[in-house]
PDB file of C-alpha atoms and ligand atoms in Angstrom:
ATOM      1  CA  MET A   1     -33.970 -19.739   8.756  1.00 36.00           C
ATOM      2  CA  ARG A   2     -35.145 -16.822  10.876  1.00 37.00           C
ATOM      3  CA  GLY A   3     -38.126 -18.826  12.083  1.00 37.00           C
ATOM      4  CA  VAL A   4     -35.740 -21.627  13.286  1.00 39.00           C
ATOM      5  CA  LEU A   5     -33.440 -19.191  15.070  1.00 39.00           C
ATOM      6  CA  GLY A   6     -36.507 -17.469  16.607  1.00 37.00           C
ATOM      7  CA  GLY A   7     -37.664 -20.809  17.968  1.00 36.00           C
ATOM      8  CA  VAL A   8     -34.250 -21.457  19.491  1.00 37.00           C
ATOM      9  CA  ALA A   9     -34.336 -18.070  21.174  1.00 38.00           C
ATOM     10  CA  LEU A  10     -37.686 -18.907  22.526  1.00 36.00           C
ATOM     11  CA  VAL A  11     -36.515 -22.210  23.976  1.00 35.00           C
ATOM     12  CA  MET A  12     -33.487 -20.702  25.461  1.00 37.00           C
ATOM     13  CA  ALA A  13     -35.559 -17.878  27.018  1.00 36.00           C
ATOM     14  CA  LEU A  14     -37.685 -20.678  28.670  1.00 38.00           C
ATOM     15  CA  GLY A  15     -34.605 -22.076  30.120  1.00 35.00           C
ATOM     16  CA  LEU A  16     -34.807 -25.408  28.108  1.00 40.00           C
ATOM     17  CA  ALA A  17     -31.830 -26.991  26.575  1.00 41.00           C
ATOM     18  CA  PRO A  18     -31.690 -26.200  22.884  1.00 42.00           C
ATOM     19  CA  SER A  19     -30.790 -29.966  22.148  1.00 43.00           C
ATOM     20  CA  ALA A  20     -33.757 -30.501  19.854  1.00 47.00           C
ATOM     21  CA  HIS A  21     -32.338 -27.689  17.653  1.00 50.00           C
ATOM     22  CA  ALA A  22     -28.928 -29.175  17.056  1.00 64.00           C
ATOM     23  CA  ALA A  23     -29.375 -32.212  14.683  1.00 75.00           C
ATOM     24  CA  GLY A  24     -25.982 -33.541  15.584  1.00 91.00           C
ATOM     25  CA  GLU A  25     -26.197 -33.577  19.291  1.00 92.00           C
ATOM     26  CA  ALA A  26     -27.751 -37.094  19.525  1.00 93.00           C
ATOM     27  CA  TRP A  27     -25.169 -38.516  17.037  1.00 96.00           C
ATOM     28  CA  ALA A  28     -22.310 -37.033  18.845  1.00 95.00           C
ATOM     29  CA  ALA A  29     -23.618 -38.276  22.341  1.00 94.00           C
ATOM     30  CA  VAL A  30     -23.196 -41.864  21.060  1.00 94.00           C
ATOM     31  CA  ARG A  31     -19.609 -42.560  21.973  1.00 94.00           C
ATOM     32  CA  LEU A  32     -19.322 -46.006  20.362  1.00 94.00           C
ATOM     33  CA  PRO A  33     -20.582 -48.021  17.221  1.00 94.00           C
ATOM     34  CA  SER A  34     -23.656 -50.261  17.759  1.00 89.00           C
ATOM     35  CA  ALA A  35     -23.450 -53.880  18.802  1.00 81.00           C
ATOM     36  CA  GLN A  36     -25.657 -55.295  16.056  1.00 74.00           C
ATOM     37  CA  ASP A  37     -23.989 -54.068  12.865  1.00 62.00           C
ATOM     38  CA  GLU A  38     -20.787 -56.001  12.434  1.00 72.00           C
ATOM     39  CA  LEU A  39     -21.047 -55.623   8.790  1.00 89.00           C
ATOM     40  CA  PRO A  40     -19.784 -52.160   7.727  1.00 95.00           C
ATOM     41  CA  GLN A  41     -22.505 -50.199   5.832  1.00 95.00           C
ATOM     42  CA  ALA A  42     -22.234 -46.726   4.557  1.00 98.00           C
ATOM     43  CA  MET A  43     -25.816 -45.432   4.369  1.00 98.00           C
ATOM     44  CA  GLY A  44     -27.235 -42.336   2.680  1.00 98.00           C
ATOM     45  CA  SER A  45     -24.799 -39.567   1.359  1.00 98.00           C
ATOM     46  CA  ALA A  46     -22.003 -37.757   2.924  1.00 97.00           C
ATOM     47  CA  ALA A  47     -24.295 -34.842   3.838  1.00 96.00           C
ATOM     48  CA  ALA A  48     -27.243 -36.975   4.943  1.00 97.00           C
ATOM     49  CA  GLY A  49     -26.131 -40.364   6.132  1.00 98.00           C
ATOM     50  CA  CYS A  50     -24.731 -42.655   8.850  1.00 98.00           C
ATOM     51  CA  LEU A  51     -22.363 -45.562   9.161  1.00 97.00           C
ATOM     52  CA  ALA A  52     -22.948 -49.006  10.644  1.00 96.00           C
ATOM     53  CA  GLY A  53     -19.954 -51.108  11.767  1.00 95.00           C
ATOM     54  CA  ALA A  54     -17.497 -48.207  11.942  1.00 96.00           C
ATOM     55  CA  ARG A  55     -13.901 -49.004  12.952  1.00 96.00           C
ATOM     56  CA  PRO A  56     -11.607 -46.581  14.779  1.00 97.00           C
ATOM     57  CA  LEU A  57      -8.494 -45.191  13.021  1.00 98.00           C
ATOM     58  CA  PRO A  58      -5.700 -46.003  15.470  1.00 97.00           C
ATOM     59  CA  ALA A  59      -4.361 -42.819  17.081  1.00 94.00           C
ATOM     60  CA  GLY A  60      -0.922 -43.157  15.381  1.00 88.00           C
ATOM     61  CA  GLY A  61       0.309 -45.450  12.808  1.00 93.00           C
ATOM     62  CA  GLU A  62       3.146 -45.502  10.285  1.00 96.00           C
ATOM     63  CA  GLY A  63       3.400 -41.975   8.603  1.00 98.00           C
ATOM     64  CA  TYR A  64       0.349 -40.490  10.251  1.00 98.00           C
ATOM     65  CA  GLN A  65      -1.110 -39.110  13.417  1.00 98.00           C
ATOM     66  CA  VAL A  66      -4.748 -38.192  14.478  1.00 98.00           C
ATOM     67  CA  LEU A  67      -5.401 -34.675  15.356  1.00 98.00           C
ATOM     68  CA  ARG A  68      -7.864 -33.843  18.204  1.00 98.00           C
ATOM     69  CA  PRO A  69      -8.726 -37.350  19.327  1.00 97.00           C
ATOM     70  CA  GLN A  70     -10.850 -35.798  21.994  1.00 97.00           C
ATOM     71  CA  ARG A  71     -13.493 -34.974  19.323  1.00 97.00           C
ATOM     72  CA  ASN A  72     -14.084 -38.720  18.879  1.00 97.00           C
ATOM     73  CA  ARG A  73     -14.260 -38.236  15.175  1.00 98.00           C
ATOM     74  CA  PHE A  74     -11.776 -40.927  14.264  1.00 98.00           C
ATOM     75  CA  TRP A  75     -14.389 -43.557  13.189  1.00 98.00           C
ATOM     76  CA  ALA A  76     -14.792 -44.539   9.512  1.00 98.00           C
ATOM     77  CA  HIS A  77     -15.730 -47.310   7.072  1.00 97.00           C
ATOM     78  CA  PRO A  78     -12.922 -49.887   7.072  1.00 97.00           C
ATOM     79  CA  ASP A  79     -12.050 -48.767   3.527  1.00 98.00           C
ATOM     80  CA  THR A  80     -11.377 -45.315   4.739  1.00 98.00           C
ATOM     81  CA  ILE A  81      -9.213 -46.615   7.568  1.00 98.00           C
ATOM     82  CA  ALA A  82      -7.185 -48.668   5.068  1.00 98.00           C
ATOM     83  CA  TYR A  83      -6.983 -45.789   2.785  1.00 98.00           C
ATOM     84  CA  VAL A  84      -5.444 -43.509   5.501  1.00 98.00           C
ATOM     85  CA  GLU A  85      -3.149 -46.197   6.622  1.00 98.00           C
ATOM     86  CA  GLY A  86      -1.941 -46.784   3.122  1.00 98.00           C
ATOM     87  CA  LEU A  87      -1.561 -42.921   2.478  1.00 98.00           C
ATOM     88  CA  GLY A  88       0.537 -42.726   5.726  1.00 98.00           C
ATOM     89  CA  ARG A  89       2.895 -45.538   4.615  1.00 98.00           C
ATOM     90  CA  ARG A  90       3.488 -44.071   1.110  1.00 98.00           C
ATOM     91  CA  ALA A  91       4.089 -40.641   2.681  1.00 97.00           C
ATOM     92  CA  ALA A  92       6.531 -42.191   5.104  1.00 97.00           C
ATOM     93  CA  LEU A  93       8.386 -43.811   2.195  1.00 97.00           C
ATOM     94  CA  GLU A  94       8.724 -40.324   0.562  1.00 97.00           C
ATOM     95  CA  GLY A  95       9.893 -38.635   3.779  1.00 96.00           C
ATOM     96  CA  LEU A  96       6.602 -36.549   3.980  1.00 96.00           C
ATOM     97  CA  GLY A  97       5.245 -37.953   7.160  1.00 84.00           C
ATOM     98  CA  PRO A  98       3.865 -37.960   9.611  1.00 97.00           C
ATOM     99  CA  LEU A  99       0.710 -36.800   8.005  1.00 98.00           C
ATOM    100  CA  LEU A 100      -1.757 -34.907  10.225  1.00 98.00           C
ATOM    101  CA  VAL A 101      -5.181 -36.508  10.057  1.00 98.00           C
ATOM    102  CA  GLY A 102      -8.188 -34.370  10.859  1.00 98.00           C
ATOM    103  CA  ASP A 103     -11.827 -35.468  11.323  1.00 98.00           C
ATOM    104  CA  LEU A 104     -13.125 -38.592   9.925  1.00 98.00           C
ATOM    105  CA  SER A 105     -16.683 -39.479  11.206  1.00 98.00           C
ATOM    106  CA  GLN A 106     -18.560 -40.087  14.578  1.00 98.00           C
ATOM    107  CA  PRO A 107     -18.964 -43.637  15.896  1.00 97.00           C
ATOM    108  CA  ARG A 108     -22.046 -44.087  13.924  1.00 97.00           C
ATOM    109  CA  GLY A 109     -21.533 -41.235  11.440  1.00 97.00           C
ATOM    110  CA  GLY A 110     -24.506 -38.879  11.078  1.00 97.00           C
ATOM    111  CA  PRO A 111     -24.610 -35.173  11.328  1.00 96.00           C
ATOM    112  CA  MET A 112     -22.165 -33.345  13.632  1.00 95.00           C
ATOM    113  CA  PRO A 113     -23.261 -30.722  16.064  1.00 92.00           C
ATOM    114  CA  TYR A 114     -20.522 -28.269  14.889  1.00 90.00           C
ATOM    115  CA  GLY A 115     -18.219 -28.143  11.826  1.00 91.00           C
ATOM    116  CA  HIS A 116     -18.669 -30.248   8.763  1.00 89.00           C
ATOM    117  CA  GLY A 117     -21.977 -30.603   7.035  1.00 91.00           C
ATOM    118  CA  SER A 118     -20.666 -33.852   5.428  1.00 95.00           C
ATOM    119  CA  HIS A 119     -18.444 -36.621   6.888  1.00 97.00           C
ATOM    120  CA  GLN A 120     -21.651 -38.499   7.757  1.00 97.00           C
ATOM    121  CA  HIS A 121     -21.114 -41.827   6.073  1.00 98.00           C
ATOM    122  CA  GLY A 122     -17.709 -42.783   6.969  1.00 98.00           C
ATOM    123  CA  LEU A 123     -16.037 -42.192   3.639  1.00 98.00           C
ATOM    124  CA  ASP A 124     -14.630 -38.675   4.248  1.00 98.00           C
ATOM    125  CA  VAL A 125     -11.419 -37.675   5.846  1.00 98.00           C
ATOM    126  CA  ASP A 126      -9.581 -34.401   6.229  1.00 98.00           C
ATOM    127  CA  ILE A 127      -5.768 -34.439   5.940  1.00 98.00           C
ATOM    128  CA  TRP A 128      -3.739 -31.382   6.766  1.00 98.00           C
ATOM    129  CA  PHE A 129      -1.468 -29.776   4.267  1.00 98.00           C
ATOM    130  CA  LYS A 130       0.935 -28.872   7.121  1.00 98.00           C
ATOM    131  CA  LEU A 131       3.922 -31.274   7.108  1.00 98.00           C
ATOM    132  CA  PRO A 132       5.705 -30.770  10.384  1.00 96.00           C
ATOM    133  CA  GLY A 133       8.545 -33.272   9.635  1.00 96.00           C
ATOM    134  CA  ARG A 134       8.366 -34.559  13.214  1.00 97.00           C
ATOM    135  CA  PRO A 135       5.815 -36.332  15.441  1.00 97.00           C
ATOM    136  CA  LEU A 136       3.623 -33.929  17.346  1.00 98.00           C
ATOM    137  CA  ASN A 137       3.274 -34.493  21.100  1.00 98.00           C
ATOM    138  CA  ASP A 138      -0.160 -35.066  22.792  1.00 97.00           C
ATOM    139  CA  ALA A 139      -0.688 -31.311  23.596  1.00 98.00           C
ATOM    140  CA  GLU A 140       0.145 -30.374  19.953  1.00 98.00           C
ATOM    141  CA  LEU A 141      -2.320 -33.243  18.701  1.00 98.00           C
ATOM    142  CA  ALA A 142      -5.148 -32.028  20.914  1.00 98.00           C
ATOM    143  CA  GLY A 143      -4.744 -28.309  19.857  1.00 97.00           C
ATOM    144  CA  PRO A 144      -2.907 -28.258  16.550  1.00 97.00           C
ATOM    145  CA  VAL A 145      -2.303 -24.889  14.818  1.00 96.00           C
ATOM    146  CA  PRO A 146      -3.310 -24.890  11.152  1.00 96.00           C
ATOM    147  CA  ILE A 147      -1.335 -23.136   8.493  1.00 97.00           C
ATOM    148  CA  THR A 148      -3.043 -21.691   5.385  1.00 97.00           C
ATOM    149  CA  MET A 149      -1.562 -22.639   1.973  1.00 98.00           C
ATOM    150  CA  VAL A 150      -3.352 -19.764   0.208  1.00 97.00           C
ATOM    151  CA  LYS A 151      -2.914 -15.975  -0.051  1.00 95.00           C
ATOM    152  CA  GLY A 152      -5.631 -14.163  -1.933  1.00 90.00           C
ATOM    153  CA  THR A 153      -6.110 -16.080  -5.167  1.00 90.00           C
ATOM    154  CA  LYS A 154      -2.753 -17.804  -5.214  1.00 94.00           C
ATOM    155  CA  VAL A 155      -0.938 -20.344  -3.112  1.00 96.00           C
ATOM    156  CA  ALA A 156       1.143 -18.871  -0.262  1.00 97.00           C
ATOM    157  CA  ALA A 157       4.789 -19.325   0.383  1.00 97.00           C
ATOM    158  CA  THR A 158       3.823 -22.221   2.850  1.00 98.00           C
ATOM    159  CA  TRP A 159       2.916 -24.202  -0.162  1.00 98.00           C
ATOM    160  CA  GLY A 160       5.591 -26.520  -1.704  1.00 97.00           C
ATOM    161  CA  ARG A 161       6.689 -29.632  -3.490  1.00 97.00           C
ATOM    162  CA  GLY A 162       5.642 -31.829  -0.479  1.00 98.00           C
ATOM    163  CA  GLN A 163       2.099 -30.546  -0.504  1.00 98.00           C
ATOM    164  CA  MET A 164       1.915 -31.176  -4.199  1.00 98.00           C
ATOM    165  CA  ARG A 165       3.283 -34.733  -3.971  1.00 97.00           C
ATOM    166  CA  LEU A 166       0.861 -35.395  -1.004  1.00 98.00           C
ATOM    167  CA  LEU A 167      -2.101 -34.493  -3.128  1.00 98.00           C
ATOM    168  CA  GLN A 168      -0.895 -36.593  -5.926  1.00 97.00           C
ATOM    169  CA  LEU A 169      -0.383 -39.583  -3.631  1.00 98.00           C
ATOM    170  CA  ALA A 170      -3.815 -38.961  -2.013  1.00 98.00           C
ATOM    171  CA  ALA A 171      -5.642 -38.833  -5.410  1.00 98.00           C
ATOM    172  CA  ALA A 172      -3.796 -41.886  -6.878  1.00 96.00           C
ATOM    173  CA  ASP A 173      -5.870 -44.427  -4.917  1.00 97.00           C
ATOM    174  CA  PRO A 174      -8.671 -45.847  -7.228  1.00 96.00           C
ATOM    175  CA  GLY A 175     -11.038 -45.712  -4.290  1.00 97.00           C
ATOM    176  CA  VAL A 176     -10.983 -41.911  -4.096  1.00 98.00           C
ATOM    177  CA  ASP A 177     -14.039 -40.403  -5.721  1.00 98.00           C
ATOM    178  CA  ARG A 178     -12.991 -36.696  -5.239  1.00 98.00           C
ATOM    179  CA  ILE A 179     -10.742 -34.362  -3.132  1.00 98.00           C
ATOM    180  CA  PHE A 180     -11.858 -30.852  -2.212  1.00 98.00           C
ATOM    181  CA  VAL A 181      -9.144 -28.257  -2.214  1.00 98.00           C
ATOM    182  CA  ASN A 182      -9.168 -24.394  -2.364  1.00 97.00           C
ATOM    183  CA  PRO A 183      -9.462 -23.075  -5.929  1.00 97.00           C
ATOM    184  CA  ALA A 184      -6.058 -21.479  -5.586  1.00 96.00           C
ATOM    185  CA  ILE A 185      -4.623 -24.821  -4.727  1.00 98.00           C
ATOM    186  CA  LYS A 186      -6.383 -26.517  -7.649  1.00 97.00           C
ATOM    187  CA  ALA A 187      -4.992 -23.792  -9.972  1.00 97.00           C
ATOM    188  CA  GLN A 188      -1.492 -24.403  -8.629  1.00 97.00           C
ATOM    189  CA  ALA A 189      -1.796 -28.212  -9.044  1.00 97.00           C
ATOM    190  CA  CYS A 190      -3.100 -27.410 -12.630  1.00 97.00           C
ATOM    191  CA  ARG A 191       0.071 -25.187 -13.381  1.00 96.00           C
ATOM    192  CA  SER A 192       2.592 -27.610 -11.880  1.00 95.00           C
ATOM    193  CA  ALA A 193       1.191 -31.076 -12.949  1.00 94.00           C
ATOM    194  CA  GLY A 194       2.967 -31.315 -16.222  1.00 91.00           C
ATOM    195  CA  GLY A 195       1.864 -34.100 -18.532  1.00 91.00           C
ATOM    196  CA  ASP A 196       0.448 -36.365 -15.852  1.00 90.00           C
ATOM    197  CA  ARG A 197      -3.061 -34.885 -15.657  1.00 93.00           C
ATOM    198  CA  GLY A 198      -5.389 -37.792 -15.213  1.00 92.00           C
ATOM    199  CA  TRP A 199      -5.611 -37.257 -11.498  1.00 96.00           C
ATOM    200  CA  LEU A 200      -6.473 -33.626 -11.536  1.00 97.00           C
ATOM    201  CA  ALA A 201     -10.135 -34.205 -12.327  1.00 97.00           C
ATOM    202  CA  LYS A 202     -10.496 -35.602  -8.770  1.00 97.00           C
ATOM    203  CA  LEU A 203      -9.413 -32.337  -7.238  1.00 98.00           C
ATOM    204  CA  ARG A 204     -12.635 -30.354  -6.709  1.00 97.00           C
ATOM    205  CA  PRO A 205     -12.354 -26.571  -6.070  1.00 96.00           C
ATOM    206  CA  TRP A 206     -14.298 -25.513  -2.880  1.00 95.00           C
ATOM    207  CA  TRP A 207     -14.350 -22.712  -0.321  1.00 93.00           C
ATOM    208  CA  GLY A 208     -11.954 -23.058   2.576  1.00 94.00           C
ATOM    209  CA  HIS A 209      -9.828 -26.238   2.245  1.00 96.00           C
ATOM    210  CA  ASP A 210      -6.683 -24.051   2.277  1.00 97.00           C
ATOM    211  CA  GLU A 211      -5.291 -25.648   5.473  1.00 98.00           C
ATOM    212  CA  HIS A 212      -6.389 -29.207   4.784  1.00 98.00           C
ATOM    213  CA  PHE A 213      -7.823 -31.151   1.847  1.00 98.00           C
ATOM    214  CA  HIS A 214     -10.892 -33.279   2.163  1.00 98.00           C
ATOM    215  CA  VAL A 215     -10.880 -36.756   0.706  1.00 98.00           C
ATOM    216  CA  ARG A 216     -14.116 -38.600  -0.223  1.00 98.00           C
ATOM    217  CA  LEU A 217     -13.967 -42.187  -1.160  1.00 98.00           C
ATOM    218  CA  ALA A 218     -16.490 -43.710  -3.541  1.00 98.00           C
ATOM    219  CA  CYS A 219     -19.409 -45.829  -2.185  1.00 98.00           C
ATOM    220  CA  PRO A 220     -17.755 -49.133  -1.322  1.00 97.00           C
ATOM    221  CA  ALA A 221     -18.954 -52.603  -2.347  1.00 93.00           C
ATOM    222  CA  GLY A 222     -21.363 -54.038   0.021  1.00 93.00           C
ATOM    223  CA  SER A 223     -23.137 -50.888   0.951  1.00 97.00           C
ATOM    224  CA  PRO A 224     -26.106 -50.907  -1.223  1.00 96.00           C
ATOM    225  CA  GLY A 225     -27.710 -48.028   0.726  1.00 97.00           C
ATOM    226  CA  CYS A 226     -24.770 -45.700  -0.054  1.00 98.00           C
ATOM    227  CA  VAL A 227     -25.808 -42.758  -2.226  1.00 97.00           C
ATOM    228  CA  PRO A 228     -22.930 -41.793  -4.734  1.00 95.00           C
ATOM    229  CA  GLN A 229     -22.461 -38.299  -5.862  1.00 94.00           C
ATOM    230  CA  PRO A 230     -22.599 -37.546  -9.625  1.00 95.00           C
ATOM    231  CA  ALA A 231     -19.346 -38.308 -11.442  1.00 94.00           C
ATOM    232  CA  VAL A 232     -16.726 -35.590 -11.483  1.00 93.00           C
ATOM    233  CA  PRO A 233     -16.839 -33.757 -14.866  1.00 91.00           C
ATOM    234  CA  ALA A 234     -14.602 -35.104 -17.654  1.00 91.00           C
ATOM    235  CA  GLY A 235     -11.315 -33.478 -18.264  1.00 93.00           C
ATOM    236  CA  ASP A 236      -8.789 -32.094 -15.748  1.00 96.00           C
ATOM    237  CA  GLY A 237     -11.088 -29.199 -14.633  1.00 96.00           C
ATOM    238  CA  CYS A 238      -8.456 -26.676 -15.118  1.00 96.00           C
ATOM    239  CA  GLY A 239     -10.381 -24.472 -17.542  1.00 94.00           C
ATOM    240  CA  ALA A 240     -13.668 -22.751 -17.420  1.00 91.00           C
ATOM    241  CA  GLU A 241     -14.874 -24.299 -14.202  1.00 90.00           C
ATOM    242  CA  LEU A 242     -11.778 -23.098 -12.249  1.00 93.00           C
ATOM    243  CA  ALA A 243     -11.997 -19.695 -13.786  1.00 91.00           C
ATOM    244  CA  SER A 244     -15.418 -19.358 -12.537  1.00 91.00           C
ATOM    245  CA  TRP A 245     -13.842 -19.091  -9.006  1.00 91.00           C
ATOM    246  CA  ASN A 246     -11.575 -16.209  -9.781  1.00 84.00           C
ATOM    247  CA  ALA A 247     -13.778 -13.372  -8.699  1.00 77.00           C
ATOM    248  CA  LYS A 248     -15.022 -15.179  -5.606  1.00 82.00           C
ATOM    249  CA  PRO A 249     -13.575 -14.909  -2.082  1.00 85.00           C
ATOM    250  CA  THR A 250     -12.564 -18.428  -1.264  1.00 89.00           C
ATOM    251  CA  LEU A 251     -11.106 -18.252   2.222  1.00 91.00           C
ATOM    252  CA  LEU A 252     -13.535 -18.679   5.191  1.00 88.00           C
ATOM    253  CA  PRO A 253     -13.400 -16.189   8.074  1.00 85.00           C
ATOM    254  CA  ASP A 254     -12.408 -17.865  11.383  1.00 84.00           C
ATOM    255  CA  SER A 255     -15.938 -17.305  12.632  1.00 82.00           C
ATOM    256  CA  ALA A 256     -17.182 -19.685   9.885  1.00 83.00           C
ATOM    257  CA  LYS A 257     -14.981 -22.550  11.095  1.00 83.00           C
ATOM    258  CA  ASP A 258     -16.385 -25.153  13.444  1.00 85.00           C
ATOM    259  CA  LYS A 259     -19.617 -23.201  13.741  1.00 87.00           C
ATOM    260  CA  PRO A 260     -22.798 -24.981  15.136  1.00 89.00           C
ATOM    261  CA  ASN A 261     -24.706 -26.824  12.500  1.00 88.00           C
ATOM    262  CA  ARG A 262     -28.311 -25.732  12.183  1.00 84.00           C
ATOM    263  CA  ARG A 263     -29.242 -27.825   9.201  1.00 84.00           C
ATOM    264  CA  ARG A 264     -31.304 -30.863  10.052  1.00 88.00           C
ATOM    265  CA  PRO A 265     -30.708 -33.443   7.127  1.00 92.00           C
ATOM    266  CA  VAL A 266     -33.330 -36.110   6.397  1.00 94.00           C
ATOM    267  CA  LEU A 267     -31.496 -39.307   7.085  1.00 96.00           C
ATOM    268  CA  PRO A 268     -32.506 -42.731   5.704  1.00 97.00           C
ATOM    269  CA  ALA A 269     -34.873 -44.588   8.015  1.00 96.00           C
ATOM    270  CA  ALA A 270     -31.999 -47.127   8.625  1.00 96.00           C
ATOM    271  CA  CYS A 271     -29.857 -44.415  10.196  1.00 96.00           C
ATOM    272  CA  GLU A 272     -32.574 -43.537  12.848  1.00 94.00           C
ATOM    273  CA  ARG A 273     -32.719 -47.300  13.810  1.00 94.00           C
ATOM    274  CA  LEU A 274     -28.921 -47.391  13.963  1.00 94.00           C
ATOM    275  CA  LEU A 275     -28.847 -44.419  16.368  1.00 94.00           C
ATOM    276  CA  ALA A 276     -31.139 -46.203  18.674  1.00 93.00           C
ATOM    277  CA  GLU A 277     -29.185 -49.474  18.980  1.00 91.00           C
ATOM    278  CA  PRO A 278     -27.131 -50.368  22.094  1.00 88.00           C
ATOM    279  CA  GLU A 279     -23.389 -49.700  22.187  1.00 83.00           C
ATOM    280  CA  LEU A 280     -20.628 -52.143  21.318  1.00 70.00           C
ATOM    281  CA  HIS A 281     -18.773 -52.209  24.453  1.00 60.00           C
ATOM    282  CA  ALA A 282     -16.066 -54.552  23.278  1.00 53.00           C
ATOM    283  CA  ALA A 283     -14.822 -51.751  20.884  1.00 48.00           C
ATOM    284  CA  GLY A 284     -13.406 -49.843  24.052  1.00 48.00           C
ATOM    285  CA  GLY A 285     -13.015 -46.088  24.107  1.00 46.00           C
ATOM    286  CA  ARG A 286      -9.943 -43.916  23.785  1.00 47.00           C
TER     287      ARG A 286
HETATM  288 ZN1   ZN B 301     -13.756 -32.401   5.409  1.00 52.74          ZN
END
């Protein structure tokens, strides 16, 4: 790590752009999906992959709004788009909407220059726990203010029945492989789930994830190059695994959020080809 940083310092001292350093720069610079790949294909894994034939999530639909559209991270596999739209509709039916939808993927997936290490193959989406109960205006969507749901090792007063129900709805879709949440949130879900515990296995405790939860869909049919994660452990995950988080600090400092990505994942060769293809102009920008 030190050697890499030293190299960057040298490049910067020479007055050269440090673009070679940030793996995600090239992927973020491509503003649209490719023209060649009409067939949606999730390739590689969430942390080292890309997406052909991405579709844009419409900026606003029934029961949801897209946050920070200026990031151009509202692209995903069509299964993910359908998932978000379906969740929005279900949330609206229960009076929970509009949901605030955070980052999905870049137009061709791939690594991002800052923020997430995953979200690379079009099957990941962040959804905020904050339920404003009214539509946000454009300025609020462009610069939304998150609210943490966790205080120490417990859920905060901001957590409520709506958040719990939203998680349940989000996990109910059979296409969902796992959902990352803060360990304090998983613990709260374990306590309040009652007899219906089948869905709890999908809730995976992880650092951060106190302002939003992160949904990862399973590899879709028709994407033979998609690399699945190992199955989630059997059981509801409310026992020893969760307890192992007890002594750890699980909230991230602000300085750790949206920080530059210095990792350079090794992507499938098909991803390098995808990156080089011309843009699909018919898709239009937003
Ligand atoms: Zn995420």
